[in-house]
């Protein structure tokens, strides 16, 4: 951590190697004490910031990095939940997982649920934030109320939505029946089950993301809107050409974090499940990758395969995050260009 | 972000917890005993579903000053199982006494080292022989004290029978259910008269009831997995064929729709071990007409019935053993039967007047003590259940459900079941 770190805030100092005290700070009183103090002060200046942020990295090493590496170590062994470590098997666990038909199926489910939930979720959050960014009466109350679903425990959410989406006696099907639509098999039809789970996820997270967007929108200088209005730009035009490009860094943050979360979706589908195995429907119609990890680890009691799956998921998430990052950067740039044109 | 506890966070938390526990344990240095200043020890008892222990625990706590009992309840065995395996793997965190579901007992006994040997010569002859055997491992150590057993009868809706023009008297109904073919034929009659309703509650439940009459459903006597045997295939074919006949409700047992259909006149009969009566009553609020027939197609069968075990990681093993022995004593089991219908596995309790003369108002004042005792006497086959029984059963029920809910045809679903069993390793 001590070698050639980038310069800090336009300052020309680097962390290492430490430079000798410059002529500017020459002692005037002649005694040694000021020089010592000066050296201390310089040390304070260069080292302290790193000490301040070090607890996070130390904590991350212990509770983030260690499990990650330990999981990798487990994934190349025969490792039973109760029996513990067995022999070294190399990449056998990875091969077995990749050949398991459920892996492909549950990976597709995961991506599908992620796409159905995250895309509308972010768009709705963006629109909601734009609406809340107006001069409303009782502004704070409105803003806080959209966070309400986030406070509700996911277990409660799953129970409520589970009974809404009952195949036989659920409210959703009864409402569809009134309109004359045949009942939907929410737990058996693959796409329908993904939609049902996506609504659960969206209900919980849209408000949260909207608040983050709102915070970013508040930082957009109001003069931009005023001059745009003078130029004759309407509300929609202002939103697309000023708001969206200006909050791009926040959008990248929200999209990356919801990619990570969306690909790890677990509680909602597991609690939505009605079967005793809880693997995501009788034919794993809505089983996700994290549910497969749970199945391998805690139901088949094979931590080796579970860890291999966890690492595969980690790689998938990294790939998705990178793709999303590149996409949003390009989109953002297009938005700016469009705004200028 | 969307899943509140990501895997990494969970791993991290467990690492932290483990670290904390390790340091605490080191600090305690062996002398660690959480007996409070006045010398009382608290024994925690983890149960699932309904064991009927609430009254018993009050009784014990009123009579004993040195040991107090505290119950830890969860909803279903599946939740209890997840907790059990996680904490067995972690080596800490389990209750002093853990209740184990009967079908899972063979898998638990494969991990005998993690449990205390409860063998006690004074308790010889307390249990039915096969129940005692099911709690004893190959080295002759008793790992679990038996609580209840589940002799199966047929619970039925007399009011729906009447509407369909079938006899409603429980003795007459019993006579019409000698074999599974009789039972299914009666079902054809019923669904023809009542097109909106099914004959039984769920294919999964029925399949499990039928499996309890098969000597070697999934494994041979030496514990080798053999799921391609004719008896198992016969059960699978019978159950999956009935889907097209309209006999099945086509919902998953224990799910929301399953719970809801008790209120909807959706089905007329169900396989009914003693403990199921409490569940039916709980789900059928406001519904009249339930009754129980003293018969089970194809002979008797036992479904479920649990055990109390003492995990070796507990700090108060002697006290826990004493409490487990007390909770499974005949007098206490008779009271649990009165509370929730869990039929005792103790010889003496089964013969007691409290059990023998019991009736149940909800089931049209049926003499449930007498009926359940008859059903217990009719049990001739105890299926062999090896360590993989519970895992294979879960896969089997998923296979049945796939046909029920229409996601696979019977052949494709069977092939998937074979692959699932293969993957158990």
XYZ file of C-alpha atoms in Angstrom:
766
model
C 0.000 0.000 0.000
C 2.969 2.301 0.351
C 4.363 2.338 -3.160
C 3.721 5.164 -5.616
C 0.107 5.893 -4.953
C -1.468 8.546 -7.157
C -1.302 12.158 -6.104
C -4.021 13.480 -3.919
C -6.296 16.325 -4.946
C -3.881 18.204 -7.217
C -1.213 18.190 -4.520
C 2.193 17.290 -5.883
C 3.171 15.160 -2.922
C 3.372 11.417 -3.257
C 3.352 8.944 -0.443
C 6.641 7.384 -1.163
C 9.457 7.897 -1.302
C 9.159 10.575 1.397
C 10.829 13.751 0.244
C 13.241 15.615 2.452
C 11.875 18.799 3.960
C 12.012 21.575 1.431
C 13.733 24.941 1.917
C 10.392 26.601 2.539
C 10.139 25.052 5.975
C 13.647 25.992 7.213
C 13.766 26.342 10.969
C 14.139 29.933 12.078
C 14.751 29.539 15.804
C 17.842 27.362 15.397
C 16.740 24.568 17.754
C 16.036 20.971 16.622
C 12.476 20.816 17.889
C 10.718 22.663 15.082
C 12.333 20.406 12.516
C 11.117 17.344 14.367
C 7.664 18.825 14.589
C 7.753 19.593 10.937
C 8.709 16.067 10.060
C 5.879 14.784 12.246
C 3.483 17.133 10.570
C 4.589 15.960 7.149
C 4.184 12.349 8.229
C 0.759 13.233 9.557
C -0.080 14.795 6.238
C 0.949 11.826 4.125
C 0.174 8.851 6.319
C -2.906 9.839 8.267
C -5.411 9.592 5.396
C -4.345 6.019 4.807
C -4.655 5.204 8.468
C -8.120 6.735 8.510
C -9.354 4.568 5.676
C -7.420 1.469 6.736
C -10.112 0.011 9.043
C -12.323 -0.566 6.031
C -9.648 -2.371 4.109
C -8.572 -4.427 7.105
C -12.187 -5.354 7.743
C -12.610 -6.116 4.062
C -9.590 -8.379 4.129
C -11.016 -10.325 7.042
C -14.669 -10.549 6.124
C -14.581 -10.037 2.356
C -11.363 -11.324 0.904
C -10.893 -14.241 3.265
C -14.260 -15.922 2.587
C -13.760 -15.372 -1.124
C -10.393 -17.114 -1.130
C -11.539 -19.752 1.308
C -14.490 -20.521 -0.982
C -12.036 -20.981 -3.833
C -10.012 -23.372 -1.646
C -13.148 -25.365 -0.765
C -14.246 -25.497 -4.402
C -11.247 -27.582 -5.465
C -11.842 -30.228 -2.787
C -14.348 -32.907 -1.955
C -15.925 -31.159 0.992
C -18.981 -32.396 2.851
C -21.045 -30.129 5.083
C -20.736 -32.363 8.130
C -17.716 -34.518 7.238
C -15.489 -31.579 6.359
C -12.561 -31.521 3.968
C -11.877 -34.520 1.714
C -9.321 -34.996 -1.015
C -8.149 -32.465 -3.588
C -10.136 -32.862 -6.810
C -8.927 -29.953 -8.922
C -11.587 -28.577 -11.212
C -13.882 -31.611 -10.937
C -16.487 -29.704 -8.958
C -16.584 -26.987 -11.615
C -16.940 -29.585 -14.353
C -19.780 -31.311 -12.498
C -21.608 -28.049 -11.925
C -21.241 -26.930 -15.535
C -22.530 -30.300 -16.752
C -25.496 -30.230 -14.375
C -28.585 -29.347 -16.450
C -30.003 -27.365 -13.522
C -27.032 -24.983 -13.652
C -27.851 -23.775 -17.159
C -31.554 -23.640 -16.398
C -31.104 -21.695 -13.171
C -28.572 -19.354 -14.748
C -31.122 -18.518 -17.448
C -33.790 -18.044 -14.754
C -31.495 -15.734 -12.805
C -30.710 -13.570 -15.815
C -34.364 -13.507 -16.850
C -35.588 -12.473 -13.384
C -32.796 -9.898 -13.236
C -33.734 -8.430 -16.617
C -37.472 -8.378 -15.861
C -36.887 -6.724 -12.502
C -33.914 -4.384 -12.891
C -34.742 -2.671 -16.172
C -38.266 -1.523 -15.245
C -37.143 -0.899 -11.685
C -34.468 1.597 -12.702
C -36.665 3.306 -15.269
C -39.552 3.664 -12.808
C -37.185 4.857 -10.083
C -35.811 7.485 -12.464
C -39.273 8.781 -13.339
C -40.366 8.719 -9.693
C -37.293 10.675 -8.673
C -37.927 13.251 -11.397
C -41.483 13.694 -10.147
C -40.335 14.038 -6.549
C -37.752 16.622 -7.615
C -40.573 19.156 -7.941
C -41.883 21.770 -5.517
C -44.434 19.570 -3.762
C -46.452 20.288 -0.672
C -45.239 18.081 2.216
C -42.178 17.230 0.172
C -40.340 15.232 2.827
C -43.366 13.098 3.593
C -43.716 12.126 -0.059
C -40.038 11.421 -0.380
C -39.856 9.277 2.732
C -43.035 7.358 1.902
C -41.522 5.783 -1.195
C -38.941 4.149 1.060
C -41.667 2.437 3.056
C -41.697 -0.866 1.130
C -37.957 -1.138 1.744
C -38.515 -1.236 5.487
C -40.889 -4.227 5.240
C -39.175 -7.535 5.893
C -38.666 -9.603 2.721
C -40.277 -12.543 4.477
C -43.480 -10.579 4.984
C -43.304 -9.395 1.367
C -42.956 -12.963 0.133
C -45.873 -14.181 2.235
C -48.162 -11.410 1.005
C -47.148 -11.759 -2.632
C -47.206 -15.550 -2.333
C -50.868 -15.461 -1.459
C -51.573 -12.825 -4.130
C -50.060 -15.142 -6.707
C -51.681 -18.384 -5.547
C -52.271 -20.602 -8.592
C -55.705 -21.666 -7.473
C -57.022 -19.248 -4.874
C -54.840 -16.168 -5.352
C -56.113 -12.608 -5.628
C -54.229 -11.937 -8.862
C -56.043 -14.753 -10.663
C -59.392 -13.693 -9.249
C -58.890 -10.200 -10.612
C -57.863 -11.619 -13.988
C -61.020 -13.750 -13.850
C -63.190 -10.644 -13.462
C -61.674 -9.241 -16.662
C -62.259 -12.581 -18.335
C -58.649 -13.780 -18.525
C -57.891 -17.424 -17.745
C -56.055 -18.057 -14.482
C -52.264 -17.952 -14.786
C -50.179 -20.753 -13.256
C -47.863 -18.448 -11.351
C -45.741 -21.258 -9.936
C -45.651 -23.554 -12.970
C -45.397 -21.301 -15.999
C -41.765 -20.286 -16.197
C -42.198 -16.739 -17.486
C -45.187 -16.035 -15.218
C -43.179 -17.105 -12.172
C -40.351 -14.776 -13.182
C -42.797 -11.888 -13.517
C -44.292 -12.644 -10.096
C -40.872 -12.649 -8.441
C -39.809 -9.527 -10.320
C -42.800 -7.618 -8.936
C -41.746 -8.619 -5.417
C -38.203 -7.413 -6.007
C -39.380 -4.196 -7.646
C -41.884 -3.418 -4.938
C -39.098 -3.501 -2.409
C -36.291 -1.762 -4.276
C -37.808 0.845 -6.605
C -38.280 3.412 -3.845
C -34.770 2.892 -2.541
C -33.241 3.512 -5.969
C -35.559 6.478 -6.549
C -34.221 8.158 -3.400
C -30.639 7.729 -4.589
C -31.566 9.236 -7.957
C -33.378 12.064 -6.197
C -30.290 12.918 -4.165
C -28.274 13.128 -7.377
C -30.916 15.260 -9.099
C -30.894 17.764 -6.267
C -27.267 18.463 -7.046
C -27.968 19.470 -10.649
C -27.563 23.268 -10.882
C -30.977 24.905 -11.306
C -29.590 27.506 -13.746
C -29.238 24.775 -16.353
C -32.972 24.216 -16.285
C -33.643 27.951 -16.368
C -31.496 28.508 -19.421
C -32.969 25.422 -21.086
C -36.431 26.775 -20.417
C -35.423 30.105 -21.959
C -34.170 28.166 -24.984
C -37.669 26.706 -25.217
C -36.998 23.168 -23.906
C -40.060 21.427 -22.474
C -40.160 19.311 -19.319
C -39.413 16.043 -21.137
C -36.596 17.601 -23.110
C -35.049 19.019 -19.925
C -35.258 15.599 -18.273
C -33.597 13.766 -21.168
C -30.984 16.378 -22.021
C -30.033 17.751 -18.608
C -31.143 15.483 -15.778
C -30.151 12.123 -17.234
C -26.649 13.127 -18.421
C -25.948 15.050 -15.195
C -26.722 12.107 -12.929
C -24.793 9.595 -14.997
C -22.283 8.640 -12.266
C -25.179 7.883 -9.929
C -26.847 5.818 -12.625
C -23.698 3.786 -13.016
C -23.643 3.198 -9.270
C -27.300 2.142 -9.126
C -27.024 -0.104 -12.157
C -23.890 -1.842 -10.884
C -25.316 -2.413 -7.416
C -28.622 -3.680 -8.739
C -26.756 -6.006 -11.098
C -24.933 -7.487 -8.143
C -28.117 -7.784 -6.116
C -30.323 -8.918 -8.986
C -28.044 -11.791 -9.890
C -27.967 -12.930 -6.272
C -31.742 -12.980 -5.804
C -32.585 -15.673 -3.242
C -35.095 -14.847 -0.518
C -37.956 -13.907 -2.845
C -37.946 -17.010 -5.070
C -37.241 -19.352 -2.173
C -40.121 -18.033 -0.116
C -42.342 -17.931 -3.209
C -41.797 -21.676 -3.615
C -44.605 -23.980 -2.514
C -42.831 -27.321 -2.879
C -41.131 -29.123 -0.006
C -37.765 -29.153 -1.782
C -37.813 -25.341 -2.170
C -35.577 -25.503 -5.193
C -37.666 -23.063 -7.204
C -40.748 -24.960 -8.340
C -41.318 -28.608 -9.193
C -39.273 -28.279 -12.369
C -37.058 -25.435 -11.104
C -39.096 -22.976 -13.155
C -37.838 -20.093 -11.013
C -34.820 -21.582 -9.276
C -31.902 -19.130 -9.259
C -28.160 -19.651 -9.007
C -28.001 -18.751 -5.314
C -30.759 -21.311 -4.707
C -28.621 -23.876 -6.516
C -25.726 -22.984 -4.220
C -28.017 -23.537 -1.246
C -29.258 -26.817 -2.711
C -25.725 -28.132 -3.243
C -24.442 -26.949 0.116
C -27.280 -27.480 2.541
C -29.597 -30.042 0.961
C -27.086 -32.258 -0.825
C -24.521 -31.318 1.843
C -21.749 -30.934 -0.743
C -19.821 -27.738 -0.008
C -17.351 -28.421 -2.825
C -19.963 -28.119 -5.545
C -21.653 -25.254 -3.687
C -18.395 -23.278 -3.594
C -17.686 -23.966 -7.249
C -21.141 -22.643 -8.131
C -20.563 -19.600 -5.932
C -17.357 -18.809 -7.804
C -19.054 -19.265 -11.166
C -21.727 -16.826 -10.016
C -19.022 -14.388 -8.935
C -17.519 -14.505 -12.433
C -20.930 -14.047 -14.059
C -21.613 -11.014 -11.878
C -18.233 -9.497 -12.756
C -18.951 -9.979 -16.451
C -22.371 -8.407 -16.150
C -21.098 -5.475 -14.139
C -18.441 -4.712 -16.749
C -20.892 -4.981 -19.643
C -23.382 -2.759 -17.840
C -20.703 -0.221 -17.024
C -19.586 -0.006 -20.653
C -23.173 0.198 -21.885
C -24.184 2.967 -19.522
C -21.050 4.951 -20.303
C -21.865 4.804 -23.980
C -25.533 5.609 -23.410
C -24.626 8.516 -21.190
C -22.274 9.891 -23.804
C -24.963 9.561 -26.459
C -27.319 11.430 -24.145
C -24.856 14.295 -23.780
C -24.268 14.477 -27.499
C -28.021 14.439 -28.079
C -28.345 17.215 -25.531
C -25.823 19.334 -27.328
C -27.340 18.744 -30.748
C -27.967 -5.296 -3.082
C -31.420 -6.653 -3.733
C -30.913 -9.707 -1.638
C -30.528 -8.235 1.817
C -27.953 -10.734 2.939
C -25.597 -11.503 0.156
C -23.729 -14.744 0.325
C -20.523 -12.984 1.094
C -22.060 -11.055 3.928
C -23.524 -14.242 5.311
C -20.216 -16.035 5.111
C -18.615 -13.025 6.682
C -21.115 -12.924 9.496
C -20.614 -16.579 10.207
C -16.866 -16.082 10.210
C -17.281 -13.263 12.705
C -19.675 -15.282 14.820
C -17.307 -18.226 14.752
C -14.470 -15.951 15.805
C -16.500 -14.492 18.641
C -17.637 -17.909 19.772
C -14.101 -19.249 19.644
C -12.788 -16.428 21.787
C -15.669 -16.679 24.217
C -15.178 -20.419 24.521
C -11.470 -19.892 25.149
C -12.264 -17.275 27.765
C -14.647 -19.626 29.518
C -11.900 -22.224 29.592
C -14.015 -25.344 30.040
C -15.577 -24.227 33.273
C -18.197 -22.456 31.195
C -21.614 -23.231 32.603
C -24.429 -20.799 32.038
C -26.162 -21.851 35.210
C -27.409 -18.669 36.770
C -26.529 -17.512 40.247
C -29.419 -19.330 41.897
C -28.270 -22.642 40.412
C -30.958 -23.216 37.797
C -30.094 -24.641 34.405
C -32.247 -23.883 31.375
C -32.734 -26.666 28.867
C -33.907 -25.564 25.424
C -36.117 -27.927 23.421
C -36.368 -27.279 19.670
C -39.571 -28.581 18.045
C -41.463 -28.083 14.766
C -45.165 -28.294 13.826
C -47.164 -29.213 16.959
C -45.732 -31.506 19.604
C -48.295 -30.635 22.288
C -45.573 -29.801 24.839
C -46.835 -26.413 26.076
C -48.842 -27.811 29.008
C -46.143 -30.339 29.866
C -43.452 -27.690 30.043
C -45.539 -25.561 32.399
C -46.056 -28.626 34.538
C -42.302 -29.395 34.681
C -41.295 -25.810 35.362
C -43.778 -25.572 38.241
C -42.432 -28.753 39.822
C -38.675 -28.266 39.290
C -36.450 -25.508 40.562
C -33.024 -26.663 39.420
C -33.863 -27.310 35.744
C -36.183 -25.157 33.654
C -37.403 -26.039 30.144
C -37.739 -23.537 27.333
C -39.309 -24.473 24.000
C -37.995 -23.167 20.658
C -40.642 -23.687 17.943
C -40.373 -23.440 14.162
C -43.093 -23.917 11.540
C -42.056 -27.007 9.632
C -39.520 -29.818 9.704
C -37.846 -28.396 6.596
C -36.985 -25.205 8.470
C -35.822 -27.206 11.476
C -33.685 -29.384 9.206
C -31.948 -26.428 7.570
C -31.139 -25.044 11.013
C -29.970 -28.424 12.264
C -27.502 -29.119 9.459
C -26.099 -25.609 9.449
C -25.374 -25.691 13.162
C -24.121 -29.259 13.147
C -21.613 -28.123 10.536
C -20.723 -25.053 12.602
C -20.331 -27.178 15.720
C -22.402 -24.881 17.907
C -25.727 -23.125 18.270
C -28.119 -26.070 18.582
C -30.679 -26.411 21.367
C -30.008 -28.813 24.226
C -32.713 -31.101 22.829
C -33.489 -31.244 19.100
C -36.606 -32.934 17.743
C -35.996 -34.963 14.569
C -38.663 -36.016 12.078
C -38.921 -39.819 11.780
C -38.080 -40.109 8.063
C -34.914 -38.085 8.584
C -33.736 -40.177 11.527
C -31.642 -42.601 9.413
C -29.655 -39.674 7.999
C -29.136 -38.297 11.509
C -27.933 -41.653 12.786
C -25.285 -41.650 10.088
C -23.909 -38.680 12.091
C -24.184 -40.461 15.457
C -20.950 -38.892 16.691
C -22.653 -35.530 16.834
C -25.284 -36.824 19.266
C -25.270 -38.155 22.797
C -25.870 -41.865 23.351
C -29.160 -41.908 25.271
C -29.157 -45.644 26.020
C -30.723 -46.266 29.414
C -31.501 -49.807 30.673
C -34.355 -48.431 32.758
C -36.194 -47.420 29.597
C -36.064 -50.858 27.940
C -39.512 -51.860 26.734
C -40.924 -48.345 26.906
C -41.370 -48.061 23.138
C -42.828 -50.192 20.391
C -39.992 -52.423 19.188
C -39.768 -50.919 15.718
C -39.849 -47.370 17.082
C -36.993 -48.132 19.469
C -35.105 -49.771 16.592
C -35.605 -46.680 14.420
C -33.901 -44.574 17.092
C -30.976 -46.965 17.627
C -27.838 -47.043 15.476
C -25.916 -50.055 14.202
C -23.663 -50.019 17.273
C -26.651 -50.365 19.560
C -26.590 -46.791 20.855
C -29.965 -45.137 21.241
C -29.662 -41.725 19.563
C -33.295 -40.605 19.811
C -36.173 -41.133 22.217
C -39.368 -41.793 20.250
C -42.210 -39.305 20.672
C -45.241 -40.191 18.556
C -46.062 -42.529 15.665
C -48.396 -41.920 12.716
C -50.789 -44.829 12.125
C -52.716 -43.925 8.997
C -56.495 -43.823 8.604
C -58.616 -41.992 6.025
C -60.102 -38.641 7.001
C -63.070 -37.645 4.864
C -65.696 -34.962 4.383
C -69.013 -36.664 5.252
C -70.957 -33.621 3.996
C -69.404 -33.871 0.524
C -69.912 -37.653 0.509
C -73.602 -37.000 1.157
C -73.838 -34.505 -1.712
C -72.201 -37.024 -4.026
C -74.634 -39.732 -2.984
C -72.023 -41.840 -1.157
C -72.555 -43.405 2.285
C -71.490 -41.135 5.132
C -71.339 -43.467 8.129
C -67.711 -44.064 9.098
C -68.104 -47.843 9.362
C -69.726 -48.099 5.948
C -67.069 -45.847 4.434
C -64.351 -48.007 5.993
C -65.760 -51.122 4.322
C -65.503 -49.528 0.881
C -61.747 -48.865 1.149
C -60.198 -52.304 1.347
C -57.670 -51.860 -1.457
C -56.220 -48.924 -3.354
C -58.237 -49.973 -6.402
C -61.432 -49.784 -4.316
C -60.395 -46.393 -3.035
C -59.669 -45.007 -6.512
C -62.900 -46.502 -7.932
C -64.858 -44.777 -5.185
C -63.015 -41.625 -6.159
C -64.180 -41.980 -9.779
C -67.755 -42.168 -8.500
C -67.230 -39.100 -6.356
C -65.678 -36.840 -8.996
C -68.353 -37.818 -11.484
C -71.030 -36.621 -9.068
C -69.025 -33.573 -7.925
C -67.128 -32.261 -10.965
C -65.667 -29.257 -9.141
C -63.958 -31.300 -6.445
C -61.079 -33.769 -6.323
C -60.911 -37.059 -4.435
C -57.777 -36.498 -2.356
C -55.804 -33.498 -1.056
C -52.538 -33.864 -2.995
C -50.712 -36.472 -5.025
C -47.573 -35.990 -2.972
C -49.358 -36.799 0.271
C -51.046 -39.832 -1.252
C -47.763 -41.086 -2.704
C -46.089 -40.815 0.688
C -48.973 -42.675 2.328
C -48.654 -45.488 -0.214
C -44.856 -45.624 0.126
C -45.267 -46.397 3.808
C -46.582 -49.835 2.777
C -43.569 -50.670 0.619
C -40.823 -52.692 2.310
C -37.951 -51.205 0.307
C -39.184 -48.026 -1.373
C -35.830 -46.483 -2.314
C -33.053 -48.593 -0.842
C -32.276 -52.289 -0.398
C -31.749 -53.654 3.124
C -28.003 -52.973 2.966
C -28.642 -49.299 2.199
C -27.873 -49.431 -1.541
C -29.975 -46.954 -3.493
C -32.365 -48.778 -5.820
C -35.166 -46.589 -7.121
C -35.901 -48.637 -10.231
C -37.843 -51.309 -8.374
C -41.331 -52.462 -9.411
C -43.034 -51.476 -6.132
C -41.890 -47.868 -6.400
C -42.788 -47.723 -10.073
C -46.238 -49.095 -9.228
C -46.837 -46.298 -6.698
C -45.613 -43.699 -9.199
C -47.814 -45.051 -12.004
C -50.903 -45.268 -9.785
C -50.527 -41.709 -8.538
C -49.638 -40.105 -11.866
C -52.426 -41.973 -13.724
C -54.964 -40.545 -11.306
C -54.160 -37.009 -12.431
C -56.022 -37.541 -15.703
C -58.900 -39.177 -13.851
C -59.428 -35.964 -11.909
C -58.778 -37.581 -8.535
C -55.962 -35.222 -7.586
C -56.262 -31.570 -6.588
C -52.986 -30.970 -8.475
C -51.580 -28.682 -5.773
C -48.396 -29.096 -3.729
C -48.873 -30.417 -0.219
C -48.161 -27.827 2.524
C -48.300 -24.891 0.073
C -50.612 -21.853 0.216
C -53.109 -23.394 -2.200
C -53.088 -26.607 -0.181
C -53.865 -24.689 2.992
C -56.528 -22.609 1.246
C -58.366 -25.549 -0.284
C -59.518 -26.788 3.130
C -61.898 -23.831 3.045
C -63.050 -24.447 -0.527
C -64.718 -27.904 -0.594
C -61.942 -28.788 -3.033
C -61.428 -32.428 -2.049
C -63.140 -35.183 -0.095
C -60.556 -37.478 1.490
C -56.975 -37.585 2.689
C -54.513 -40.047 4.175
C -54.589 -39.252 7.836
C -51.902 -40.182 10.358
C -52.812 -39.223 13.931
C -50.914 -35.935 13.930
C -52.656 -34.878 10.689
C -55.971 -34.484 12.553
C -54.622 -31.415 14.341
C -53.509 -29.909 11.020
C -56.882 -30.567 9.349
C -58.715 -28.981 12.258
C -56.412 -25.973 12.176
C -56.941 -25.403 8.447
C -60.686 -26.085 8.388
C -62.054 -23.363 10.600
C -65.774 -22.984 9.908
C -65.976 -26.207 7.908
C -68.225 -28.930 9.299
C -68.418 -32.490 8.174
C -64.947 -33.981 8.768
C -64.929 -37.575 9.954
C -62.388 -40.400 10.099
C -62.784 -43.950 8.808
C -61.175 -46.861 10.615
C -59.569 -48.173 7.451
C -56.554 -47.722 5.254
C -56.468 -49.084 1.714
C -54.024 -51.926 1.206
C -53.449 -52.519 4.930
C -51.937 -50.335 7.633
C -49.144 -47.816 7.319
C -47.136 -45.512 9.522
C -46.467 -41.943 8.414
C -43.991 -39.932 10.430
C -43.594 -39.716 14.158
C -40.595 -37.970 15.665
C -37.657 -38.393 18.022
C -35.959 -36.244 20.640
C -32.168 -36.162 20.425
C -29.452 -34.521 22.517
C -26.701 -32.954 20.369
C -23.202 -33.654 21.684
C -22.293 -29.952 21.338
C -24.669 -29.050 24.200
C -23.285 -28.112 27.594
C -25.961 -29.715 29.739
C -26.176 -33.201 28.310
C -27.124 -35.008 31.516
C -29.942 -32.592 32.289
C -31.098 -32.666 28.667
C -31.213 -36.453 28.719
C -33.336 -36.350 31.865
C -35.764 -33.871 30.287
C -35.980 -35.874 27.031
C -36.734 -39.036 28.990
C -39.455 -37.240 30.924
C -41.068 -35.692 27.834
C -41.251 -39.086 26.119
C -42.531 -40.973 29.165
C -45.931 -42.664 28.705
C -47.859 -40.278 31.012
C -46.570 -37.223 29.147
C -47.218 -38.750 25.717
C -50.825 -39.481 26.683
C -51.237 -35.783 27.468
C -49.628 -34.746 24.181
C -52.112 -37.016 22.386
C -54.963 -35.247 24.118
C -53.500 -31.877 23.149
C -52.698 -32.388 19.447
C -53.540 -35.989 18.495
C -49.925 -37.190 18.311
C -50.396 -40.935 18.863
C -47.910 -42.234 21.456
C -45.136 -44.631 20.501
C -45.058 -45.949 24.081
C -46.652 -49.284 24.787
C -48.013 -48.216 28.148
C -49.394 -44.909 26.861
C -51.221 -46.644 24.020
C -53.005 -48.839 26.564
C -53.916 -45.980 28.872
C -57.572 -44.952 29.218
C -56.708 -41.318 28.310
C -55.668 -42.536 24.872
C -58.049 -45.441 24.394
C -61.199 -43.601 25.279
C -60.397 -40.335 23.514
C -62.951 -38.882 21.112
C -62.672 -35.842 18.878
C -65.568 -33.409 18.609
C -64.307 -31.845 15.387
C -64.283 -35.227 13.651
C -67.966 -35.819 14.419
C -67.125 -37.237 17.865
C -65.146 -40.074 16.300
C -63.531 -42.442 18.824
C -60.047 -41.472 17.681
C -58.275 -43.376 20.451
C -59.838 -46.639 19.397
C -59.469 -45.949 15.659
C -55.813 -44.932 15.878
C -55.012 -47.954 18.041
C -56.662 -50.225 15.454
C -54.723 -48.495 12.699
C -51.504 -48.983 14.643
C -52.282 -52.677 15.065
C -52.852 -53.008 11.315
C -49.279 -51.956 10.500
C -47.452 -54.979 9.141
C -44.691 -53.405 7.057
C -41.989 -51.027 8.301
C -40.286 -49.638 5.200
C -36.500 -49.745 5.202
C -35.240 -46.180 5.448
C -31.556 -45.611 4.865
C -29.542 -42.388 5.225
C -30.720 -41.097 1.834
C -34.431 -41.804 2.406
C -35.455 -38.257 3.172
C -33.486 -36.750 0.247
C -34.892 -39.262 -2.243
C -38.421 -38.743 -0.919
C -38.105 -35.013 -1.591
C -37.002 -35.721 -5.170
C -39.810 -38.252 -5.600
C -42.446 -35.790 -4.478
C -41.087 -33.197 -6.887
C -41.399 -35.802 -9.667
C -45.045 -36.458 -8.763
C -45.730 -32.731 -8.566
C -44.251 -32.089 -12.013
C -46.887 -34.415 -13.491
C -49.583 -32.908 -11.275
C -48.919 -29.291 -12.217
C -48.458 -30.151 -15.875
C -44.827 -29.156 -16.276
C -43.706 -32.655 -17.375
C -45.315 -35.846 -18.661
C -44.929 -38.932 -16.413
C -42.047 -40.488 -18.353
C -39.959 -37.325 -18.614
C -40.575 -36.549 -14.963
C -39.485 -40.046 -13.944
C -36.242 -39.675 -15.926
C -35.570 -36.389 -14.175
C -36.184 -38.105 -10.829
C -33.580 -40.762 -11.702
C -31.095 -38.011 -12.571
C -31.857 -36.176 -9.317
C -31.224 -39.346 -7.298
C -27.978 -39.844 -9.205
C -26.906 -36.323 -8.238
C -27.352 -37.105 -4.538
C -23.976 -38.826 -4.935
